[in-house]
Every structure is written in structure tokens, then in C-alpha cells.
Amino acid sequence: MVRFGIVGTNTISEWFAGACRATDGRAEAVAVCSRDVGRARAFADKVGATDAFADLATMAESVDAVYIASPNGLHRDQAVLAAEAGRHVLVEKAMGASLSEVQSIFAAAERTGVVAMEAMRNVHTPAHQLIRDTLPRLGTLRHARFEKLQYSSRYDRFRAGEVMNAFDPTLGNSALADIGVYCLQPALDLFGAPRQTTGASLWLDNGFEAGGSLLLDYGTLVADLAYSKVASGLGPSVINGEDASLVLDDPGELSRIVLHERGGAETVLLDGPQVSPADTMVFEVLDFVDQVDAGLTDPRWRDLSLLARQVMDNQLDRGAS
Amino acid sequence: MVRFGIVGTNTISEWFAGACRATDGRAEAVAVCSRDVGRARAFADKVGATDAFADLATMAESVDAVYIASPNGLHRDQAVLAAEAGRHVLVEKAMGASLSEVQSIFAAAERTGVVAMEAMRNVHTPAHQLIRDTLPRLGTLRHARFEKLQYSSRYDRFRAGEVMNAFDPTLGNSALADIGVYCLQPALDLFGAPRQTTGASLWLDNGFEAGGSLLLDYGTLVADLAYSKVASGLGPSVINGEDASLVLDDPGELSRIVLHERGGAETVLLDGPQVSPADTMVFEVLDFVDQVDAGLTDPRWRDLSLLARQVMDNQLDRGAS
């Protein structure tokens, strides 16, 4: 049983508490921390946690692990603090605002012998594992397309002149780190480290990276990742091999996977109800608890987070206007 | 009336002769040239042309214009020869194997006052014009995806060990010049010259460029072009604006165009029967004849061919393995 203290009181923290309840007792949300202790108390009551704190260091003393879902710009300092207090840390994506921030979190965890993991829920799901297991049926992989194009609910207000956090580049936000990563991490986990990457972003007048295409170049395979917060997409995500293609409905919340063989045969491999983030989050919690039980950070997830952040940094540095 | 002599006796030349017949008398295929005059004669009889030649220079004396559909590696020399003989030249795509080859064709035509045009049929169609006319309804353009992913009918033989012309890089062939160009030319015609391009190709063991993704970077818009000769694609092509998206069935032979507004409304703008290359070719012939009648190469098509070849050269030079 891992007893979690939650940092942050937004929707995602509520989903997380629900995910803990769905682990058959392997994880529990026991405490909440917020600068405003009244808000922490109210949120704790809402999600069934016992304790409320205004101070992370104090909360850390009373829990096994800290789940960090504060604004991205705070992740690194809070995660390092919790790790140095000897607590395991599960950090919402984006784990850090740069590769060096992510490296410093893993380094702190390694120094004190605790587990650190990025809460990147879509690579921990059985649906993602089903894709991995199916890849050999595609033959030599040639072209993959992962797409997450959304017109953000907040973009209308940006267009009306209001710069909200979600479109503020000074907070370390970007469409890539916010939603492009739902394409990037599955691609890197499925195909490995590319020999090189390239890409192009589109920029708003205030310098916010609002979308783009990122290419992972494997020499014999190109993975083409498209993401946006300012336009809706209508294409599926597809992994094309020489012998078959795999069509995915949404790399973020997969609910449908269909295998199309070159001869024309179609096999529906997954056709579940639409899934919510709360549904898929339980798998990341379980993978985290497994590591806590083993007393070791799993290099698979650590290296994936590090590689993804490096690729994101490269893309954001490339052609910034 | 433009009286054409045809160089080349493949399927595409047969389509071209049919396209001439469909111009209501504005163009006619009157002669055929092939190294093997017997083959030229047989093909002339098949398509209703009068004369057969074994020599391009001789054929050029008896026609108004030459349509060149020989192997790509011969295009430049044949086009320059015909232009220098004072004949208008319509050259199948890829017009030349490099930017300098394409430049030398246009330069020869300019010197002798004849018209030169690349036979890139899909940008001359009413369906393409319909896309152009509809773009303002999409709002600010943000992300475009043009896709042409095909498992070539010849690739099974390549996999069995036979290197056919279609997969022979020494002939100046590539998936990009062969089919990627069906994505590239419409994108460049619709969106203009990008501020920069990047991309990644995949390569076969013999050095053949067999597919890739090519990104046109407009700063506020990314056009993402995906093409392959070794894997089939299942995604549509989509132009995403802030207010609406336009979904296209096939950038090469468009038969369906649907406007999806952000609120959910869908408008079918085109839903024709499946079109064949022979159907769409007639529009390029008419655009060519218009230029012959005006006595001037249209800079729109010339600049598009030059820009496309430059972008293709950059992509093929990039990361060749």
C-alpha cells in the first residue's frame, strides 16, 4: 500500500484520487497540500483524504509518496524537495520544463533511493501494450502518424485578447509539452530512440508554440507526430508497415484499434467504450506502485521521460520565431 | 488547335491522347515518337495519331508542341531539344531530375519564345481550384496534412530481389518525385513559398528513397506531407484552420471534399465518381493550350515547378543514408 500526498487541487488531482481508489488497495490518497490550506482541506474532503497541509515539506513527513500536479513551472523544485525528504515522487507531465529539470528530479531520487516517475498515463495502459504486442504483425514499419489536434477550449478567450496560463509561454507551456507529448511518448516507447529528429512549429504572436509536426527519423521508418491547440484534427493515428496498418482513434485516450492487412482484411483488436483520463490513470499508478514495491525506478520509464524531454527541447529550440 | 507529338508509348501517353480528344478540338495528338519506330507506329494507330517517328528532331518539325512522357532521366535533353526547335513543350512530372534540369528547360523555352509547362495534372483540376476558393472559410490556417501512401504494385518484386526501374535510384527516381509530388505541388500552390522546409525520408538498402514526411514551415502554419511507395496509408488529407477543416480523399485524384466547421456542421463540397488520371489530365492540357494561345509561359505554373523541385532536392539531400 502506497500512501500518497497530493500537491495541487485541480481536476487532474481529482482523477488521480479516483485512480488510487481503483487500485484494489495498492494506493491511497491520504493527504492534500495547497498554498491555501482551506482549499487543501476542502479538496481532501472531496476526494476522501484525511489530512490537509499548506506546506509540502510537512506533508512529506506523513506520506510514502507525493503526486505532484501543480503548475508545470513548480514541478522540479517540489519533486526534488519531496525526493530529498525520502519520499517517492510521481510527477504529472510535463515532468520538467527542460531536460535538465527532468534530470535533476531523477538525480535527486537516485541520491535518496526513492522512485521517481512521470505521470504520462497513456503509455501505461493495456491498450498501449496491445499496440506493442501487435507491431510484429505489421511487417517492416515504414510510416507512423500520431495526431493530437485540438482547438483548445481556452483559445476563444485568447483570440478575444486574454492570455491565459494555457497560452503563456513564460510559464514553460507549449502545445508540444501539453498535448504533443501524448503522441511523442507512445512513439518513442514503441519505436525506440530515433537516429535524429526534425520538425516545425507554429507560433502565436505572443511567442506561444501552438502546434507543429515533429518527425522521428529511424532511417527506414519515419514517425510523423502532429499536434495543435488551435485547430481540430480529423485524421486517425496510423502505424503503417509493409504488410499491414494499425489504425488508432486517439493516442491520448485509446478506445479503438483496428488492424488493416494489405490484402484488405480488417480485425478490430479493441473497441471499448470511450475512456476518460481517470480510467487510464490507474495503470500509471499501478506501474508506480510496482516500482515502489521493488524499491527501484524502472529505467524504461525514466529513459522514456528523459528522451521525450530532449526531443521536445530540440523541437522548441528549432525555428522559434 | 495545338497539334501534339508524343514522346513515349506507355499508359500515361495513352491517357494523354484521350485527354486531347476531350478538349473539344483545342488539342490533338497527331504524331508519336519512339526509338523503335514500329512501336511508335503501333501506338499511333492505337491512339488515332497519323504519324510515327523514330527521331524527336524530325517529329518536332511537323508538330506545334511536344508532350514528353519518356523515362524521367531523358526529360531534360528531350525538352531542351524540342524547345530549341521552336516547339512548345509539355513535360511529364518530374519535369527534371534536379532544379538545374528544370531551370534549363524553362531557359531554353524562354530563349526560343515557346511555352514550357510541367504536366502535373492535379493542380490544374477544378477540384483543386475548389479547394483554393474554399480556404477563406477555414479561418487562419494552422495545420495541413497531405498524404499519399501506397504500397507499389512493383514492390513485391523488389522484395523478391528484383530491382525494377521504379525502385532504381540511379535513374533519378524517388518516392518523393514519383508520388510525393502529388502532395507537394498542391500544398505549394495553395499556401505559397514556405519560409523553410525540413523532413525525413526512409531508405531502402539499395539507396532508393521509398517514402518520407516533408514539412513546409510557414511560421503560423505547418503543412505536413507524407508519402510512401512501400506502405499503404489509411488517413485522409486534411487542411485544418482555426474555424473549419477541409477533408480531401486523395490529393492525386480528388473526388470528395468535405468542409467540417468547428461547431460540427458538415458540408459536402464535392462528391464525384472516382476519377482517373485520364479524366484529370484534360485540365492540364487546356491550361497548356491557353498559354500557347497567349504565346507566353504562365509564371504561376513555372514558379510552382521550380519551387517544388527545389524543395524536393532539399529533402532528397537531407539525411540520405
XYZ file of C-alpha atoms in Angstrom:
642
model
C 0.000 0.000 0.000
C 1.443 3.351 -1.070
C 0.013 6.311 0.866
C 0.038 9.369 -1.430
C 0.078 13.049 -0.615
C -1.312 15.135 -3.480
C 0.103 18.521 -4.485
C -2.445 20.525 -6.467
C -6.217 20.690 -6.346
C -7.266 20.758 -9.973
C -9.332 18.271 -11.951
C -6.343 16.074 -12.628
C -5.766 15.623 -8.868
C -9.365 14.529 -8.535
C -8.867 11.974 -11.291
C -5.743 10.791 -9.509
C -7.577 10.219 -6.235
C -10.149 8.198 -8.154
C -7.378 6.182 -9.809
C -5.947 5.347 -6.348
C -9.360 4.092 -5.256
C -9.417 1.812 -8.294
C -6.162 0.030 -7.398
C -7.749 -2.553 -5.061
C -5.982 -1.075 -2.071
C -2.497 -0.804 -3.537
C -2.565 3.019 -3.395
C -4.494 5.562 -1.391
C -4.689 9.356 -1.439
C -4.320 10.262 2.232
C -3.277 13.924 2.186
C -3.542 17.097 0.109
C -1.260 20.110 0.017
C -2.101 23.578 -1.270
C -0.717 27.056 -0.502
C -4.243 27.811 0.728
C -4.836 25.251 3.492
C -8.579 25.859 3.329
C -8.564 24.799 -0.272
C -6.452 21.766 0.644
C -8.988 20.849 3.329
C -11.968 21.234 1.009
C -10.264 19.150 -1.680
C -9.231 16.478 0.846
C -12.843 16.173 1.958
C -13.991 15.961 -1.645
C -11.666 13.072 -2.507
C -11.766 11.263 0.837
C -8.248 12.150 2.030
C -7.633 12.571 5.747
C -5.047 15.324 6.052
C -4.606 18.820 4.650
C -1.360 20.807 4.546
C -0.152 24.208 3.418
C 3.457 23.047 3.283
C 4.926 20.293 1.141
C 7.836 19.521 3.484
C 5.437 18.916 6.334
C 3.111 16.774 4.250
C 6.062 14.730 3.010
C 6.811 13.614 6.584
C 3.454 11.846 6.816
C 3.187 10.023 3.456
C 5.034 7.374 1.409
C 4.876 9.189 -1.883
C 3.986 12.565 -3.339
C 1.930 13.042 -6.501
C 2.746 16.448 -7.993
C 0.078 18.093 -10.133
C 0.920 21.728 -9.524
C 1.576 24.146 -12.421
C 4.447 22.828 -14.580
C 6.839 25.553 -13.530
C 6.810 24.234 -9.941
C 7.339 20.538 -10.712
C 11.105 20.412 -10.484
C 11.541 22.179 -7.144
C 8.669 20.333 -5.499
C 9.758 16.934 -6.817
C 13.348 17.465 -5.707
C 12.170 18.610 -2.265
C 9.977 15.520 -1.840
C 12.688 13.166 -3.109
C 15.259 14.715 -0.798
C 12.809 14.166 2.058
C 12.940 10.485 1.150
C 9.527 10.281 -0.486
C 8.783 8.604 -3.805
C 7.609 11.086 -6.432
C 5.083 10.739 -9.218
C 5.152 13.929 -11.304
C 2.479 14.975 -13.795
C 3.577 15.582 -17.352
C 5.417 17.623 -18.340
C 7.696 16.339 -15.586
C 10.002 19.338 -16.043
C 10.261 22.383 -18.260
C 13.560 21.225 -19.771
C 15.796 18.171 -19.955
C 17.977 19.462 -17.133
C 14.942 19.849 -14.859
C 13.895 16.256 -15.513
C 17.468 15.065 -14.999
C 17.652 16.833 -11.651
C 14.479 15.115 -10.440
C 15.782 11.656 -11.317
C 19.176 12.522 -9.817
C 17.594 13.596 -6.517
C 15.545 10.396 -6.385
C 18.618 8.286 -7.089
C 20.610 10.021 -4.332
C 17.976 9.249 -1.703
C 16.949 5.843 -3.038
C 13.349 6.687 -3.870
C 11.337 6.048 -7.012
C 10.627 8.868 -9.476
C 8.254 8.561 -12.414
C 6.479 10.880 -14.841
C 2.690 10.542 -14.765
C 2.356 10.071 -18.527
C -0.729 7.972 -18.421
C -1.208 6.806 -21.993
C 1.972 4.699 -22.202
C 0.975 2.647 -19.149
C -2.348 1.381 -20.469
C -3.197 -2.135 -21.674
C -4.244 -0.521 -24.979
C -0.698 0.770 -25.475
C 0.672 -2.662 -24.620
C -1.719 -4.163 -27.179
C -0.154 -1.947 -29.842
C 3.327 -3.099 -28.826
C 2.254 -6.716 -28.999
C 0.685 -6.215 -32.428
C 3.601 -4.445 -34.141
C 5.229 -7.678 -35.422
C 2.077 -8.328 -37.483
C 2.648 -5.133 -39.480
C 5.864 -6.291 -41.161
C 8.690 -3.792 -41.594
C 7.479 -0.494 -40.158
C 7.631 2.367 -42.641
C 5.485 5.313 -41.667
C 3.672 6.187 -38.477
C 1.334 9.082 -37.936
C 0.271 10.085 -34.428
C -2.051 13.027 -34.264
C -3.474 15.154 -31.493
C -5.011 18.273 -32.998
C -7.436 20.096 -30.749
C -8.976 23.521 -30.723
C -8.444 24.355 -27.047
C -11.490 25.393 -25.100
C -9.398 28.323 -23.876
C -8.346 29.531 -27.330
C -11.512 31.546 -27.934
C -10.572 33.694 -24.955
C -7.012 34.046 -26.252
C -8.402 35.212 -29.586
C -10.504 37.738 -27.667
C -7.324 39.202 -26.193
C -6.917 37.392 -22.884
C -3.666 35.478 -22.358
C -4.443 32.588 -20.059
C -1.868 30.305 -18.469
C -2.541 27.665 -21.119
C -1.220 30.055 -23.799
C 1.505 31.762 -21.789
C 4.996 30.794 -22.964
C 6.621 32.401 -19.915
C 5.226 29.576 -17.766
C 7.116 26.955 -19.754
C 3.954 25.887 -21.550
C 3.748 24.801 -25.180
C 1.372 22.760 -27.280
C 4.129 20.184 -27.603
C 4.629 19.682 -23.862
C 0.923 19.973 -23.197
C -0.592 17.626 -25.784
C 2.069 16.752 -28.366
C 3.638 14.585 -25.692
C 0.634 12.236 -25.957
C 1.928 11.409 -29.432
C 5.622 11.569 -28.617
C 5.895 9.219 -25.654
C 3.973 6.325 -27.250
C 6.023 6.714 -30.442
C 9.339 6.679 -28.572
C 8.234 3.749 -26.426
C 7.140 1.746 -29.490
C 9.959 2.575 -31.883
C 12.890 3.480 -29.609
C 15.381 6.311 -29.873
C 15.440 7.836 -33.370
C 18.707 8.474 -35.186
C 17.645 12.106 -35.478
C 14.615 14.330 -35.209
C 13.369 17.341 -37.081
C 10.174 19.302 -37.216
C 8.413 22.626 -37.467
C 6.235 24.510 -35.049
C 3.664 27.225 -35.485
C 3.758 30.216 -33.202
C 1.245 32.721 -31.918
C 2.066 36.431 -31.796
C 2.953 36.220 -28.095
C 5.592 33.560 -28.739
C 3.474 30.615 -27.668
C 4.183 27.389 -29.541
C 0.653 26.437 -30.550
C 1.215 23.334 -32.657
C 3.524 21.616 -35.056
C 4.766 18.464 -36.659
C 7.655 16.526 -35.188
C 9.437 13.856 -37.202
C 11.293 10.922 -35.668
C 13.752 9.655 -38.247
C 14.700 5.982 -37.924
C 16.326 5.709 -41.354
C 13.900 3.040 -42.555
C 10.849 4.403 -40.723
C 9.540 7.920 -40.258
C 7.203 8.684 -37.344
C 5.284 11.872 -38.024
C 3.680 13.433 -34.948
C 1.177 16.257 -35.384
C -0.264 18.316 -32.564
C -2.098 21.575 -32.132
C -4.041 23.617 -29.610
C -5.508 25.956 -32.232
C -7.096 23.660 -34.817
C -9.124 20.477 -34.616
C -7.922 17.393 -36.406
C -9.971 14.853 -38.235
C -7.456 12.197 -39.098
C -6.848 8.970 -37.215
C -3.441 7.910 -35.990
C -1.945 5.136 -38.080
C 1.126 2.913 -37.930
C 1.918 1.683 -41.436
C 4.018 -1.390 -42.012
C 4.741 -3.134 -45.283
C 2.185 -5.843 -44.587
C -0.487 -4.134 -42.514
C -1.545 -0.896 -40.866
C -2.808 -0.264 -37.367
C -5.411 2.466 -37.011
C -5.823 4.148 -33.620
C -8.603 6.508 -32.682
C -6.754 8.783 -30.254
C -3.209 8.384 -28.962
C -4.191 10.084 -25.700
C -7.213 8.001 -24.746
C -7.218 4.916 -26.928
C -10.509 3.116 -27.221
C -10.363 1.622 -30.711
C -7.576 -0.230 -32.512
C -8.097 -1.827 -35.919
C -5.615 -3.914 -37.885
C -5.874 -3.483 -41.674
C -3.968 -6.129 -43.595
C -2.711 -5.258 -47.055
C -4.976 -7.800 -48.693
C -7.970 -5.980 -47.237
C -8.799 -7.999 -44.112
C -9.746 -5.910 -41.090
C -9.535 -7.071 -37.482
C -10.896 -4.987 -34.654
C -8.430 -5.501 -31.810
C -10.012 -3.093 -29.356
C -13.388 -1.450 -29.431
C -14.065 -0.263 -25.926
C -16.267 2.500 -24.616
C -14.777 5.982 -24.729
C -12.240 6.157 -21.897
C -11.622 9.081 -19.592
C -8.245 10.135 -18.169
C -9.473 8.896 -14.784
C -9.916 5.418 -16.298
C -6.452 5.276 -17.816
C -4.617 6.828 -14.872
C -4.991 3.730 -12.726
C -2.417 1.891 -14.854
C 0.262 4.511 -14.270
C -0.461 4.334 -10.529
C -0.049 0.555 -10.589
C 3.221 0.798 -12.541
C 4.434 3.321 -9.991
C 3.437 1.141 -7.034
C 5.251 -1.810 -8.625
C 8.435 0.251 -8.629
C 7.910 1.340 -5.034
C 7.449 -2.306 -4.044
C 10.632 -3.222 -5.904
C 12.452 -0.213 -4.431
C 13.760 0.787 -7.855
C 12.978 3.337 -10.537
C 12.271 1.375 -13.753
C 14.791 2.533 -16.362
C 12.198 2.006 -19.103
C 10.027 4.851 -17.864
C 12.924 7.023 -16.700
C 14.703 6.812 -20.052
C 11.451 7.445 -21.915
C 10.835 10.649 -19.955
C 14.407 11.828 -20.477
C 14.384 11.066 -24.201
C 10.981 12.681 -24.724
C 12.067 15.864 -22.964
C 15.254 16.008 -25.027
C 13.293 15.646 -28.275
C 10.820 18.304 -27.083
C 13.605 20.717 -26.184
C 15.098 20.247 -29.654
C 11.763 20.922 -31.329
C 11.056 24.024 -29.256
C 14.540 25.426 -29.887
C 14.143 24.827 -33.599
C 12.923 27.800 -35.571
C 11.388 29.681 -32.639
C 10.106 32.914 -34.063
C -5.707 23.933 -82.114
C -2.416 22.622 -80.790
C -1.078 19.623 -82.710
C 0.944 17.453 -80.303
C 3.701 14.962 -80.955
C 4.007 12.422 -78.168
C 7.326 11.055 -76.892
C 6.834 7.767 -75.064
C 4.391 4.932 -75.539
C 3.384 3.991 -72.022
C -0.024 4.135 -70.354
C 0.377 7.767 -69.497
C 0.805 8.656 -73.178
C -2.420 6.825 -73.911
C -4.193 8.838 -71.220
C -2.746 11.979 -72.754
C -4.099 11.176 -76.194
C -7.505 10.634 -74.609
C -7.229 13.962 -72.808
C -6.523 15.708 -76.114
C -9.659 14.152 -77.605
C -11.633 15.546 -74.668
C -10.613 19.177 -75.333
C -13.340 19.894 -77.906
C -10.786 20.260 -80.657
C -8.325 22.537 -78.867
C -5.612 19.853 -78.841
C -4.901 16.784 -80.919
C -2.286 14.041 -80.714
C -1.053 13.826 -84.304
C 2.308 12.048 -84.002
C 4.226 9.594 -81.859
C 7.966 9.173 -81.413
C 9.774 6.114 -80.078
C 13.297 4.750 -80.565
C 11.551 1.740 -82.096
C 9.543 3.177 -84.987
C 7.411 0.054 -85.166
C 6.331 0.654 -81.609
C 5.646 4.292 -82.452
C 3.507 3.216 -85.426
C 1.531 0.697 -83.347
C 0.952 3.238 -80.608
C -0.050 5.937 -83.130
C -2.629 3.578 -84.611
C -3.905 2.755 -81.132
C -4.484 6.387 -80.162
C -5.560 7.703 -83.564
C -2.399 9.677 -84.387
C -1.321 9.978 -88.027
C 2.451 9.965 -87.948
C 5.159 7.822 -86.376
C 8.805 8.804 -85.899
C 11.983 7.273 -84.530
C 13.606 10.681 -84.106
C 12.419 13.548 -81.936
C 14.067 16.283 -84.017
C 12.262 15.074 -87.131
C 8.916 14.782 -85.338
C 9.338 18.276 -83.927
C 9.382 19.732 -87.460
C 5.828 18.527 -88.084
C 4.015 19.456 -84.842
C 3.184 22.540 -82.754
C 4.080 21.061 -79.392
C 5.785 18.036 -77.894
C 4.433 16.095 -74.934
C 7.300 14.280 -73.223
C 6.466 11.135 -71.273
C 9.738 9.266 -71.642
C 11.673 7.964 -68.610
C 12.465 10.863 -66.245
C 16.185 10.755 -66.959
C 15.540 11.775 -70.591
C 13.158 14.682 -69.924
C 15.661 17.489 -69.812
C 17.548 16.713 -73.019
C 14.389 15.985 -74.976
C 12.570 19.066 -73.726
C 15.515 21.332 -74.479
C 15.842 19.817 -77.948
C 12.164 20.389 -78.695
C 12.185 23.911 -77.274
C 15.281 24.795 -79.293
C 13.480 23.500 -82.379
C 10.823 26.114 -81.609
C 8.177 23.719 -80.303
C 6.155 24.213 -77.151
C 6.909 21.553 -74.543
C 4.657 19.852 -72.030
C 6.823 17.616 -69.809
C 5.520 14.866 -67.555
C 6.371 15.118 -63.872
C 9.033 15.001 -62.607
C 9.916 17.639 -65.209
C 13.625 17.211 -64.437
C 15.799 15.207 -62.082
C 17.063 18.351 -60.301
C 16.361 22.052 -60.038
C 19.057 22.853 -62.578
C 17.467 20.497 -65.105
C 14.098 22.173 -64.696
C 15.716 25.599 -64.942
C 17.443 24.651 -68.173
C 14.142 23.578 -69.753
C 12.455 26.881 -68.894
C 15.530 28.792 -70.027
C 15.539 27.032 -73.408
C 11.828 27.774 -73.862
C 12.339 31.403 -72.971
C 15.213 31.741 -75.450
C 13.106 30.489 -78.354
C 9.818 32.046 -77.275
C 7.889 28.840 -76.738
C 5.752 27.690 -73.842
C 7.080 25.140 -71.327
C 4.958 23.520 -68.640
C 5.195 20.535 -66.308
C 2.365 18.040 -66.730
C 1.436 17.964 -63.040
C -2.186 17.180 -63.526
C -3.686 17.512 -60.078
C -3.056 21.251 -59.650
C -4.927 22.049 -62.868
C -8.251 20.486 -61.921
C -11.488 22.237 -60.938
C -11.343 20.235 -57.676
C -8.038 21.890 -56.809
C -9.499 25.284 -57.673
C -12.459 24.486 -55.419
C -10.031 23.984 -52.516
C -8.384 27.328 -53.247
C -11.764 29.037 -53.330
C -12.796 27.428 -50.040
C -9.677 28.240 -47.991
C -11.014 31.594 -46.697
C -13.840 29.693 -44.978
C -11.321 27.816 -42.791
C -10.110 30.876 -40.860
C -6.413 31.169 -40.071
C -4.720 28.091 -41.477
C -2.777 26.117 -38.890
C -2.031 22.576 -39.927
C -2.342 20.798 -43.239
C -1.791 17.137 -43.879
C -1.472 15.802 -47.417
C -0.902 12.115 -47.688
C -0.083 9.720 -50.489
C 0.979 6.403 -49.020
C 0.855 3.493 -51.407
C 2.280 0.001 -51.445
C 3.593 -0.030 -55.004
C 2.435 -2.877 -57.175
C 6.103 -3.332 -58.093
C 7.367 -3.541 -54.508
C 6.609 -7.253 -54.130
C 9.084 -7.946 -56.913
C 11.650 -5.656 -55.272
C 11.221 -7.590 -52.029
C 11.809 -10.781 -54.016
C 15.182 -9.425 -55.126
C 14.455 -7.770 -58.466
C 15.349 -4.079 -58.770
C 12.949 -2.544 -61.234
C 13.188 0.965 -62.681
C 10.590 2.183 -60.210
C 12.966 1.389 -57.341
C 16.250 2.257 -59.014
C 17.820 5.411 -57.558
C 20.380 5.599 -60.361
C 17.577 6.621 -62.745
C 16.798 9.713 -60.688
C 13.683 8.092 -59.246
C 12.417 8.550 -55.697
C 9.116 8.143 -53.909
C 9.110 11.913 -53.440
C 9.448 12.770 -57.125
C 7.182 9.913 -58.117
C 4.215 10.325 -55.797
C 5.148 12.755 -53.013
C 4.912 15.488 -55.609
C 1.121 14.930 -55.737
C 1.090 16.298 -52.184
C 3.804 18.894 -52.643
C 2.575 20.825 -55.672
C -0.985 21.373 -54.365
C 0.398 22.464 -50.982
C 2.824 24.945 -52.539
C 0.147 26.250 -54.900
C -2.329 26.733 -52.038
C -0.013 28.102 -49.365
C 2.849 29.685 -51.319
C 6.588 29.505 -50.697
C 7.392 28.361 -47.140
C 9.916 30.231 -45.027
C 11.788 26.950 -44.680
C 11.349 23.217 -45.144
C 12.506 20.174 -43.267
C 11.728 16.493 -43.344
C 12.899 12.924 -43.133
C 12.998 10.139 -45.672
C 13.154 6.391 -45.357
C 15.589 4.491 -47.487
C 15.812 1.003 -48.917
C 19.059 -0.942 -48.809
C 19.869 -0.031 -52.414
C 19.698 3.690 -51.622
C 16.208 4.239 -53.013
C 14.184 6.903 -51.218
C 10.990 4.969 -50.581
C 8.925 7.432 -48.567
C 9.037 10.181 -46.022
C 7.452 13.184 -44.442
C 8.176 16.674 -45.719
C 7.264 19.716 -43.648
C 6.560 23.140 -45.134
C 7.083 25.699 -42.374
C 5.109 28.926 -42.759
C 5.705 30.147 -39.199
C 1.989 30.187 -38.356
C 1.072 27.117 -40.409
C 2.764 23.760 -40.855
C 1.990 21.670 -43.919
C 2.916 18.055 -43.304
C 3.240 15.943 -46.452
C 3.532 12.180 -46.130
C 4.298 9.831 -48.996
C 5.440 6.272 -49.462
C 5.827 3.564 -52.061
C 6.269 0.779 -49.510
C 3.272 1.113 -47.188
C -0.388 1.848 -47.706
C -1.973 4.765 -45.941
C -5.382 4.946 -44.419
C -5.649 8.576 -43.432
C -7.401 11.305 -45.375
C -5.727 14.567 -46.319
C -6.912 17.469 -44.200
C -6.395 21.232 -44.162
C -7.073 22.499 -40.638
C -7.914 26.125 -39.992
C -8.984 27.719 -36.737
C -12.638 27.762 -37.781
C -13.024 24.730 -40.032
C -11.246 21.810 -41.644
C -11.338 20.598 -45.205
C -11.095 16.853 -45.696
C -9.845 15.543 -49.037
C -9.967 11.941 -50.149
C -6.828 11.795 -52.292
C -4.575 14.690 -53.252
C -3.705 12.933 -56.520
C -7.186 12.223 -57.847
C -9.632 14.254 -55.791
C -13.202 13.101 -55.900
C -14.508 14.102 -52.473
C -14.105 17.324 -50.485
C -15.949 17.903 -47.207
C -15.945 21.064 -45.100
C -16.165 20.414 -41.346
C -16.959 23.542 -39.353
C -15.783 23.709 -35.756
C -19.320 23.744 -34.441
C -19.936 20.387 -36.105
C -21.650 21.307 -39.361
C -20.509 19.309 -42.388
C -20.870 20.410 -45.984
C -20.021 18.102 -48.854
C -18.448 20.370 -51.476
C -17.556 17.659 -53.953
C -18.671 14.077 -54.142
C -17.949 12.913 -57.639
C -17.337 9.472 -59.045
C -13.807 8.149 -58.655
C -11.693 9.975 -61.216
C -8.938 8.508 -63.349
C -5.739 10.266 -64.393
C -7.154 10.378 -67.932
C -10.104 12.393 -66.611
C -7.989 14.941 -64.792
C -5.334 15.321 -67.484
C -7.635 17.258 -69.773
C -7.390 20.312 -67.491
C -3.620 20.467 -67.710
C -3.874 20.198 -71.492
C -6.338 23.107 -71.569
C -4.110 25.230 -69.308
C -1.216 24.457 -71.633
C -3.197 25.344 -74.750
C -4.244 28.641 -73.128
C -0.580 29.519 -72.742
C 0.194 28.530 -76.322
C -2.666 30.733 -77.495
C -1.315 33.604 -75.381
C 2.228 32.915 -76.579
C 3.525 33.034 -73.005
C 4.574 30.599 -70.284
C 2.380 31.310 -67.239
C 4.695 32.235 -64.351
C 2.284 30.610 -61.884
C 2.974 27.133 -63.211
C 6.634 27.779 -63.992
C 7.378 29.082 -60.498
C 5.446 26.217 -58.927
C 7.529 23.642 -60.809
C 10.771 25.386 -59.900
C 9.854 25.747 -56.233
C 8.646 22.149 -55.969
C 11.862 20.822 -57.490
C 13.950 22.952 -55.121
C 12.041 21.638 -52.101
C 12.379 18.075 -53.397
C 16.122 18.458 -53.945
C 16.475 19.717 -50.361
C 14.511 16.772 -48.985
C 16.470 14.206 -51.000
C 19.813 15.732 -49.998
C 18.774 15.709 -46.348
C 19.844 12.678 -44.400
C 20.467 10.413 -47.384
C 21.805 7.211 -45.935
